[in-house]
PDB file of C-alpha atoms in Angstrom:
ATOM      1  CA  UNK A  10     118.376 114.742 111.466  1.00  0.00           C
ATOM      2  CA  UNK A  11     114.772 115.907 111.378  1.00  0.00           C
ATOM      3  CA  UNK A  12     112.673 114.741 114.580  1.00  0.00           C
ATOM      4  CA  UNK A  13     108.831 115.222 115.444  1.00  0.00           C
ATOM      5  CA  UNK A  14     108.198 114.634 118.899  1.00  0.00           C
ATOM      6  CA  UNK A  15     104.277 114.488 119.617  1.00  0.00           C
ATOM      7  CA  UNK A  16     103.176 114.965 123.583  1.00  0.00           C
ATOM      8  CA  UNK A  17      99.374 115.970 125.099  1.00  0.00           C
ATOM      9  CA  UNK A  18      97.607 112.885 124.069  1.00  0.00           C
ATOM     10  CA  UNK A  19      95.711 110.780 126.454  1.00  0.00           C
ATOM     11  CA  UNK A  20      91.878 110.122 127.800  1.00  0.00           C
ATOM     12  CA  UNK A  21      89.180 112.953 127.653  1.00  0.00           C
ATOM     13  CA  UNK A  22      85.389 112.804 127.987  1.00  0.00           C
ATOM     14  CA  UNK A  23      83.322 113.275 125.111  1.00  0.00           C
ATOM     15  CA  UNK A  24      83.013 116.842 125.017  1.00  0.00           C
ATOM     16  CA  UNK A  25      86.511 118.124 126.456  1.00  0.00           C
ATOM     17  CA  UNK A  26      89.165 119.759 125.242  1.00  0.00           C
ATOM     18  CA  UNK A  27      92.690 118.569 124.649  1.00  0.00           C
ATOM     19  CA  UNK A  28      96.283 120.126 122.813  1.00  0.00           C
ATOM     20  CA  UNK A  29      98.326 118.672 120.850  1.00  0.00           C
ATOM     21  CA  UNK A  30     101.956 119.491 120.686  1.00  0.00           C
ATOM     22  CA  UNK A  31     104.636 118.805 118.098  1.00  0.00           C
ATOM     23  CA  UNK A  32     108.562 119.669 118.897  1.00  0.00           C
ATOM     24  CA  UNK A  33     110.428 120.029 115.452  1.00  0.00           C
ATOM     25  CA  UNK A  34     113.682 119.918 115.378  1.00  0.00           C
ATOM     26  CA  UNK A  35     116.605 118.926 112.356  1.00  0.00           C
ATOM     27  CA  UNK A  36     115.040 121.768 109.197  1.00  0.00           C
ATOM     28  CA  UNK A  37     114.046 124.926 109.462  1.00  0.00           C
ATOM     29  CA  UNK A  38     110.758 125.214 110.962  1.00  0.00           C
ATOM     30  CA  UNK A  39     108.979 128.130 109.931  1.00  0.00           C
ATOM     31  CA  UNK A  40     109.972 127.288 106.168  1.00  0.00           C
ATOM     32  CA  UNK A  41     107.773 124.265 105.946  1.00  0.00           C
ATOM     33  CA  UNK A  42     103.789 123.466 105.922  1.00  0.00           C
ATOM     34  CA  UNK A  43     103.173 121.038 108.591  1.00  0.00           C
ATOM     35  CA  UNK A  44     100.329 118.881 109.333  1.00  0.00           C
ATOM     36  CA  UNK A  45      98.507 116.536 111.659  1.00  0.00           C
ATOM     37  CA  UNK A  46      97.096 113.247 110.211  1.00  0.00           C
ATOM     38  CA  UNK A  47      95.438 110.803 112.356  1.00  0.00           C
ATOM     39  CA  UNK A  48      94.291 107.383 112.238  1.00  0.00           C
ATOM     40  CA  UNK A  49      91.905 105.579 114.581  1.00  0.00           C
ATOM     41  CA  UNK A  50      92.423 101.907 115.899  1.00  0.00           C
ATOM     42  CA  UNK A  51      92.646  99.707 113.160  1.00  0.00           C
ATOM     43  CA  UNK A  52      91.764 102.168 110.908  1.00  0.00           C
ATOM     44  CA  UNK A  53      93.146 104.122 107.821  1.00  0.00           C
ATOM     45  CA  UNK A  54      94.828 107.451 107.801  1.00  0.00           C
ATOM     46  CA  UNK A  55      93.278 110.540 107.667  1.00  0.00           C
ATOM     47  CA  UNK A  56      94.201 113.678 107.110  1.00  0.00           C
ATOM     48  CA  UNK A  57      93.351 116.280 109.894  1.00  0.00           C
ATOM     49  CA  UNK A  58      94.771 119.447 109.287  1.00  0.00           C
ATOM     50  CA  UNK A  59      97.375 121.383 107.591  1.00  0.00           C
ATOM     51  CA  UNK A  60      99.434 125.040 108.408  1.00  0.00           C
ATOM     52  CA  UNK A  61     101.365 126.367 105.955  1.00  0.00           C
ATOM     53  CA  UNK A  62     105.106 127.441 106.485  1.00  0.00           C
ATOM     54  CA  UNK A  63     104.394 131.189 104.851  1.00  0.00           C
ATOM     55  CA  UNK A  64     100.971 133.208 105.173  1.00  0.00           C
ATOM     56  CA  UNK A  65     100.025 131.656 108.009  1.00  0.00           C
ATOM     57  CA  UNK A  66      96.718 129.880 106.340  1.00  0.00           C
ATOM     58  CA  UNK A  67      94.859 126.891 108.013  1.00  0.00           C
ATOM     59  CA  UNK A  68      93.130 124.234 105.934  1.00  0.00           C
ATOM     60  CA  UNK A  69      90.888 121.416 108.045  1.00  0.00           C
ATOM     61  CA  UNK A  70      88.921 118.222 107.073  1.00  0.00           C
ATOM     62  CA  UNK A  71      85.251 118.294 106.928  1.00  0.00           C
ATOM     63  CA  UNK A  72      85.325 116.500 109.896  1.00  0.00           C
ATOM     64  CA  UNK A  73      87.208 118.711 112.589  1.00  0.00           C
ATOM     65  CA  UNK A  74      86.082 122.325 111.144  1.00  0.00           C
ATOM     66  CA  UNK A  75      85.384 124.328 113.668  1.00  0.00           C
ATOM     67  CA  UNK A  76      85.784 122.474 116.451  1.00  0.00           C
ATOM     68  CA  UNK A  77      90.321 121.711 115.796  1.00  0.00           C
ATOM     69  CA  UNK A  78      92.202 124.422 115.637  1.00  0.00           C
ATOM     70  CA  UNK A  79      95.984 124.198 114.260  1.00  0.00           C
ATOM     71  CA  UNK A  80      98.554 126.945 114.987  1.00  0.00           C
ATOM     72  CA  UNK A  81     102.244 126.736 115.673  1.00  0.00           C
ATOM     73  CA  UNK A  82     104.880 129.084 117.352  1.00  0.00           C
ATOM     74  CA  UNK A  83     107.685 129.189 114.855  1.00  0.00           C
ATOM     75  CA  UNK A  84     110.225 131.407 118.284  1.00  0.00           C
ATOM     76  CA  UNK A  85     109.943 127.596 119.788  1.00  0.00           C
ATOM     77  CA  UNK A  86     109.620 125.308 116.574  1.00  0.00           C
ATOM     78  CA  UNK A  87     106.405 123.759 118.190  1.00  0.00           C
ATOM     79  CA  UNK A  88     102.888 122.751 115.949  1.00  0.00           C
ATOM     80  CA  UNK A  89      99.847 122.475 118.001  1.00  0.00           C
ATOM     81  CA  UNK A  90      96.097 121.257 117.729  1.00  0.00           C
ATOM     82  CA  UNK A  91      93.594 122.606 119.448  1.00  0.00           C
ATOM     83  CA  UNK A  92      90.946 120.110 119.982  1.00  0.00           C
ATOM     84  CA  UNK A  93      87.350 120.816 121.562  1.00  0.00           C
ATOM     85  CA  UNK A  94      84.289 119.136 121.474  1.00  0.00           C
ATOM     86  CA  UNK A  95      85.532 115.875 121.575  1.00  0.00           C
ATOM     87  CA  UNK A  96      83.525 113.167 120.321  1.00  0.00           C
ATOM     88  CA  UNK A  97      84.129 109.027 120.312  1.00  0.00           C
ATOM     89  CA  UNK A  98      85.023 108.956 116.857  1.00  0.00           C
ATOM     90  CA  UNK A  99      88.317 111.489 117.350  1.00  0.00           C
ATOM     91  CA  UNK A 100      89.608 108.495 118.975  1.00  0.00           C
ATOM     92  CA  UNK A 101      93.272 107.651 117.176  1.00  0.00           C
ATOM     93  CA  UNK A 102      96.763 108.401 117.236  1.00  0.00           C
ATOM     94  CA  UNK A 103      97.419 111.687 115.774  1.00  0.00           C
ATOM     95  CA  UNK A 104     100.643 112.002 114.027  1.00  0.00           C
ATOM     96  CA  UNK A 105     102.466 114.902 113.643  1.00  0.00           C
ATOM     97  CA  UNK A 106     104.147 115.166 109.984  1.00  0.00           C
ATOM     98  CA  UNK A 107     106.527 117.616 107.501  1.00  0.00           C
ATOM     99  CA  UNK A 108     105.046 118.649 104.384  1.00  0.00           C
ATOM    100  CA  UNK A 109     107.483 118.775 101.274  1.00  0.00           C
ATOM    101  CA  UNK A 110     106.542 120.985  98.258  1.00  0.00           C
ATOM    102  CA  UNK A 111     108.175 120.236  95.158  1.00  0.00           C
ATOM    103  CA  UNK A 112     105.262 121.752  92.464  1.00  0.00           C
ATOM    104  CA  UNK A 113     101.861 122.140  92.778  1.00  0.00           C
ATOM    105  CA  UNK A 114     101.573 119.601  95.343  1.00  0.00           C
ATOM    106  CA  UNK A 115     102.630 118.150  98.774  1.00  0.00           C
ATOM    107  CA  UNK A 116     103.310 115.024  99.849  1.00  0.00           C
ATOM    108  CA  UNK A 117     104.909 114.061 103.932  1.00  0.00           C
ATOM    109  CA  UNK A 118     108.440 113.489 104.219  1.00  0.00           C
ATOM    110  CA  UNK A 119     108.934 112.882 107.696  1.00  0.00           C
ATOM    111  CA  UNK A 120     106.545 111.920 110.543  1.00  0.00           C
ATOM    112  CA  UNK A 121     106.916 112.001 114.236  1.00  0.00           C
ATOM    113  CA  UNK A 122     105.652 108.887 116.415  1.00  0.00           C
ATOM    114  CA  UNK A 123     102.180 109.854 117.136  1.00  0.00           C
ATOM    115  CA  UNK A 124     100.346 110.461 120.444  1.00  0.00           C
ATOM    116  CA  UNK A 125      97.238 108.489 121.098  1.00  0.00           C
ATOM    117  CA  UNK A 126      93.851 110.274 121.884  1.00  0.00           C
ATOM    118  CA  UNK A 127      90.732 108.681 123.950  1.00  0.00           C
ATOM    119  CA  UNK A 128      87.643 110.208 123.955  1.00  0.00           C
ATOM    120  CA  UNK A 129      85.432 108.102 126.426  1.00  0.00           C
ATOM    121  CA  UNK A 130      83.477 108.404 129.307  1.00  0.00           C
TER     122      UNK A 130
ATOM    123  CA  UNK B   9      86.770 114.318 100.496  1.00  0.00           C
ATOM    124  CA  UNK B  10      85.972 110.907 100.287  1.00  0.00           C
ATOM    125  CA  UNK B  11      88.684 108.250 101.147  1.00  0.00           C
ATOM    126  CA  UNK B  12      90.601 107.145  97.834  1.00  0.00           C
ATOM    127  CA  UNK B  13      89.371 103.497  97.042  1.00  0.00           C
ATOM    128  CA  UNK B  14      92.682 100.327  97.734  1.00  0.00           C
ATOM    129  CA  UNK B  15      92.285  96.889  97.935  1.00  0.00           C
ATOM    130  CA  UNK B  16      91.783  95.320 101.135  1.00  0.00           C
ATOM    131  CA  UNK B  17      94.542  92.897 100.895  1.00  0.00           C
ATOM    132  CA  UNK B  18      96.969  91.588  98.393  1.00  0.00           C
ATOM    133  CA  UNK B  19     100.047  89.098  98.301  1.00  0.00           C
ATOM    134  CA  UNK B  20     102.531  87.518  97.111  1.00  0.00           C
ATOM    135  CA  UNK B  21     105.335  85.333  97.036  1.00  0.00           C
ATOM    136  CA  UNK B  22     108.949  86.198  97.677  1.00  0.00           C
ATOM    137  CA  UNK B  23     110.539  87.527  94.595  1.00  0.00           C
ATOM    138  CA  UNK B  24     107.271  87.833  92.844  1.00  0.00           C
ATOM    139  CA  UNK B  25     105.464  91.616  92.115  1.00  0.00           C
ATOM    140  CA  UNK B  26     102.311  92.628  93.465  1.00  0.00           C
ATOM    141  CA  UNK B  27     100.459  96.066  92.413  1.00  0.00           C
ATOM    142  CA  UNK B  28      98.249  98.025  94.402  1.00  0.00           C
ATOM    143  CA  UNK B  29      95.587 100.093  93.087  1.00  0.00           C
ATOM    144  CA  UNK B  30      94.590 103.661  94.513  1.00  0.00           C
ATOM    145  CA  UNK B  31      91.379 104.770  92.395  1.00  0.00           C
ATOM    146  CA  UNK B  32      89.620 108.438  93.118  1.00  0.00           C
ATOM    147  CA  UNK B  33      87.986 111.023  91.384  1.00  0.00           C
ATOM    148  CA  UNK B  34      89.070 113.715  88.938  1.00  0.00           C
ATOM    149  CA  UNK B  35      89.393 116.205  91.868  1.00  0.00           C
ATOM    150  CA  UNK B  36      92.207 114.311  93.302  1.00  0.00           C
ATOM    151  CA  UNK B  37      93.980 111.514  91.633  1.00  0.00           C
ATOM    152  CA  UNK B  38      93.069 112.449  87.890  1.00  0.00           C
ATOM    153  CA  UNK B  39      93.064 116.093  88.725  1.00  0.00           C
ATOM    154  CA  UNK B  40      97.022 116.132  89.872  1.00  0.00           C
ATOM    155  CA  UNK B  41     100.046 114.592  89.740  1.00  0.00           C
ATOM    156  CA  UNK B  42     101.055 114.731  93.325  1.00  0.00           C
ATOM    157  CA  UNK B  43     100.171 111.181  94.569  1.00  0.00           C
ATOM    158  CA  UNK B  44     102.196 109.690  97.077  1.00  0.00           C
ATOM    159  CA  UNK B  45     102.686 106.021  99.016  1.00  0.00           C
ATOM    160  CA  UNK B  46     103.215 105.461 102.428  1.00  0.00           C
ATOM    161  CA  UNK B  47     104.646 101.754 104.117  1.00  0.00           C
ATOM    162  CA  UNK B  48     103.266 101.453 107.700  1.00  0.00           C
ATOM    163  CA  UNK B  49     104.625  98.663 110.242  1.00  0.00           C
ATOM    164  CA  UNK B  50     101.970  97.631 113.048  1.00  0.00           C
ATOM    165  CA  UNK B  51     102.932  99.884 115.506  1.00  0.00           C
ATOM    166  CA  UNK B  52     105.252 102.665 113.786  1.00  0.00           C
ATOM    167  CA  UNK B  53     104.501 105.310 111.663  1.00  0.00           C
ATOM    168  CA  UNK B  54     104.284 105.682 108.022  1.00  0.00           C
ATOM    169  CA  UNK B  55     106.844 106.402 106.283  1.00  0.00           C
ATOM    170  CA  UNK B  56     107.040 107.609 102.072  1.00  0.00           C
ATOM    171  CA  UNK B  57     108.440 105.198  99.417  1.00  0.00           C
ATOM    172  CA  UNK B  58     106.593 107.222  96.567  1.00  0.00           C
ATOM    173  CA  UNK B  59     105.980 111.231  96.124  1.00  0.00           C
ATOM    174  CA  UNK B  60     104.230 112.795  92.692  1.00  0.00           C
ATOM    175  CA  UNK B  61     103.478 109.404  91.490  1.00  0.00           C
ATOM    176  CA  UNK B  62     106.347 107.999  90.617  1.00  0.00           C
ATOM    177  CA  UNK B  63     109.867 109.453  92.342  1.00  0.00           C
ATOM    178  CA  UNK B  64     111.451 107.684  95.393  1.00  0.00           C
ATOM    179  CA  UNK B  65     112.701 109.315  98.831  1.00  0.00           C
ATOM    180  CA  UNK B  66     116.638 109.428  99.348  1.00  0.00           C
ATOM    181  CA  UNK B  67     117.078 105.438 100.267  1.00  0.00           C
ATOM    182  CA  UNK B  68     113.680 103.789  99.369  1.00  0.00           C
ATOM    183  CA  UNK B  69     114.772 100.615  96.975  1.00  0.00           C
ATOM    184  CA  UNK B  70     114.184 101.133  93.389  1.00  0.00           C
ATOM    185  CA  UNK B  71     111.671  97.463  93.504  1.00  0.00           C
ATOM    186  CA  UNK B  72     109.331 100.191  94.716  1.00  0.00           C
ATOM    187  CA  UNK B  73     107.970 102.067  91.834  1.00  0.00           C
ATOM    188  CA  UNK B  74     104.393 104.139  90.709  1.00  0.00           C
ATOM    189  CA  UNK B  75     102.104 105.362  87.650  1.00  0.00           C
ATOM    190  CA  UNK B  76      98.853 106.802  87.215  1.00  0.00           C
ATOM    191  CA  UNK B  77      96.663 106.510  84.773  1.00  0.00           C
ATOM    192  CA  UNK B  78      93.576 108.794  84.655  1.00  0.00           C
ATOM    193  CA  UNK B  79      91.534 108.729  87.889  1.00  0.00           C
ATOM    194  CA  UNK B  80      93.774 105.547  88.934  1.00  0.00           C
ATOM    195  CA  UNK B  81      97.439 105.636  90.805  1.00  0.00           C
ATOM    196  CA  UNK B  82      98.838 102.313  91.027  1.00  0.00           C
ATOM    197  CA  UNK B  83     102.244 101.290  93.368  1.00  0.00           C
ATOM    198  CA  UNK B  84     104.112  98.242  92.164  1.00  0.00           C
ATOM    199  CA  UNK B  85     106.637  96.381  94.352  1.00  0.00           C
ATOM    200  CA  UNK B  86     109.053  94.055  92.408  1.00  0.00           C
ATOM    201  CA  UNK B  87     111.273  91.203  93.858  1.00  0.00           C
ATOM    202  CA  UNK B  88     108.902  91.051  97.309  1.00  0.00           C
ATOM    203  CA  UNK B  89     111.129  90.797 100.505  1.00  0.00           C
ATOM    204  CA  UNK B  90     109.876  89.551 103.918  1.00  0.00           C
ATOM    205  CA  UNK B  91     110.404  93.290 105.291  1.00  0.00           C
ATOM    206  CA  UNK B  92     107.756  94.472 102.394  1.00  0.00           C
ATOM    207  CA  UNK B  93     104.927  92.993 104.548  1.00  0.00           C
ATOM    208  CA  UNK B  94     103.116  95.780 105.710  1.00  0.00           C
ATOM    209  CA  UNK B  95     100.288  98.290 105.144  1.00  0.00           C
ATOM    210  CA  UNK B  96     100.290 100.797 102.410  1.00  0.00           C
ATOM    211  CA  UNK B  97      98.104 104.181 101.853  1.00  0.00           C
ATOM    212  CA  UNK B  98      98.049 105.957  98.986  1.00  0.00           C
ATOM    213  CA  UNK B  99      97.556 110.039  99.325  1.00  0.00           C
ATOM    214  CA  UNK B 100      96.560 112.792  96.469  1.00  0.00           C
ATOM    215  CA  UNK B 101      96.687 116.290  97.052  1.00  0.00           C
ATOM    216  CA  UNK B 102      92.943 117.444  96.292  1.00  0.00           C
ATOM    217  CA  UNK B 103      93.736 121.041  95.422  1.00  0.00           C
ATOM    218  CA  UNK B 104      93.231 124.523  98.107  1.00  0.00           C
ATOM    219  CA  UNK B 105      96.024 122.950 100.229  1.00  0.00           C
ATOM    220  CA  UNK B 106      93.616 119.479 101.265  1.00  0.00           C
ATOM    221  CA  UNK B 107      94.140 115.929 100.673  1.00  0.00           C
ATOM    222  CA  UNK B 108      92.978 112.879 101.007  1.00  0.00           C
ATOM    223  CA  UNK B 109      93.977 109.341 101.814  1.00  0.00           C
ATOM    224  CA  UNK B 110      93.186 105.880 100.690  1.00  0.00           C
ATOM    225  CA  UNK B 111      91.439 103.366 103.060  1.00  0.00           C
ATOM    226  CA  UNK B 112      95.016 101.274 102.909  1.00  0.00           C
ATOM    227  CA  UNK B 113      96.057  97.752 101.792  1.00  0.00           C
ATOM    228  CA  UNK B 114      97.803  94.828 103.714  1.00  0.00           C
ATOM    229  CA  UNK B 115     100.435  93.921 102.247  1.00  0.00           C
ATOM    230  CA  UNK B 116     101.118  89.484 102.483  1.00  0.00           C
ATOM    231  CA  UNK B 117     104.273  88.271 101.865  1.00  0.00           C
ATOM    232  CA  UNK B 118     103.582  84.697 101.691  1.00  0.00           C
TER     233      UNK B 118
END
C-alpha cells in the first residue's frame, strides 16, 4: 500500500525558513517523479514543485523559484522542500504527491495528507 | 502558468449528470492530452478519478467519465450520488515537466 506521510509544517515569520518532509513508503521510491502541490485556505490547488525519479532535474512554479528548493534522499525514501523567504501568501497545506507517467505526460496517483504552513508574524 | 479556468459551482439532482468545464490555453489543455481530475472532501486530500483525459484509476466508478475538445477538457458525472458532493480540479501537464491547475468547482448534490 503506497503511503505519503508529510511532517515540518507549522508557524514561521515572514521571512524564515522552514522543511518540508515526505516519508514514502508502498513503490519504489527512487523510480518515480514526486511533487509538492499546495493549496492555501479556501483556496485552489497549486502546483509547487516537481523532482523527477531519474536525472535528478527540479522544475518550480513562477512563484517559489529561487526561494523553494526540492530534493529528496532516495537511501531513506524521504522528499523534502526547502522553503526560505517566507512570505504571507505561502500560507497553505502543502501536500506531498506520486507522479505517474504513462506518455508524454503526468498526472498524481497518490497523495499524502498534507502539512499545514503559517507564515505570520 | 495561469490557473486553468472551472466553474465556480454546479449541481444537480440525484441521478441526474452534471459536466464541468476546465478551459486553458493551447500550451496546456489544447497542447496535450494529459489532463487529469481530482475529487477533494473538505478536509482530505484529493484524490484522481480521471488521468489523460479520459481513463479511470483502479476503482473510480465508471459514472465518472472525460473529453477534451480543443483548448477545453470537460469531466462528466452520470447518475449523481450524495458521496459525489465535493470539489473538483482539473490539471494539464504544460510541457518541460510543469503543470497547472484549475481554480476548482463545488460540486452540489441537491
Amino acid at each position: 500500500e503506497v503511503q505519503l506521510l508529510e511532517s515540518g509544517g507549522g508557524l514561521v515569520q515572514p521571512g524564515g525558513s522552514l522543511r518540508l518532509s515526505c516519508a514514502a513508503s508502498g513503490f519504489t521510491f527512487s523510480s518515480y517523479a514526486m511533487s509538492w502541490v499546495r493549496q492555501a485556505p479556501g483556496k485552489g490547488l497549486e502546483w509547487v514543485s516537481t523532482f523527477r525519479g531519474s536525472g535528478g532535474s527540479t522544475y518550480y512554479a513562477d512563484s517559489v523559484k529561487g526561494r523553494f528548493t526540492i530534493s529528496r534522499d532516495n537511501s531513506k525514501n524521504t522528499l523534502y522542500l526547502q522553503m526560505n523567504s517566507l512570505r504571507a501568501e505561502d500560507t497553505a497545506v502543502y501536500y506531498c504527491a506520486k507522479e505517474e507517467w504513462l506518455g508524454g505526460g503526468n498526472y498524481f496517483d497518490y497523495w499524502g495528507q498534507g502539512t499545514l504552513v503559517t507564515v505570520s508574524s | 502558468q495561469s490557473a486553468l479556468t472551472q466553474p465556480r459551482s454546479v449541481s444537480g439532482s440525484p441521478g441526474q449528470s452534471v459536466t464541468i468545464s476546465c478551459t486553458g490555453t493551447s500550451s496546456d489543455v489544447g497542447g496535450y492530452n494529459y489532463v487529469s481530475w481530482y475529487q477533494q472532501h473538505p478536509g482530505k486530500a484529493p484524490e484522481a478519478v480521471i488521468y489523460d483525459v479520459s481513463k479511470r484509476p483502479s476503482g473510480v466508478p465508471d459514472r465518472f467519465s472525460g473529453s477534451k475538445s480543443g483548448n477545453t477538457a470537460s469531466l462528466t458525472i452520470s447518475g449523481l450520488q450524495a458521496e459525489d458532493e465535493a470539489d473538483y480540479y482539473c490539471y494539464s501537464y504544460a510541457g518541460s515537466y510543469t503543470g497547472v491547475f484549475g481554480g476548482g468547482t463545488k460540486l452540489t448534490v441537491l
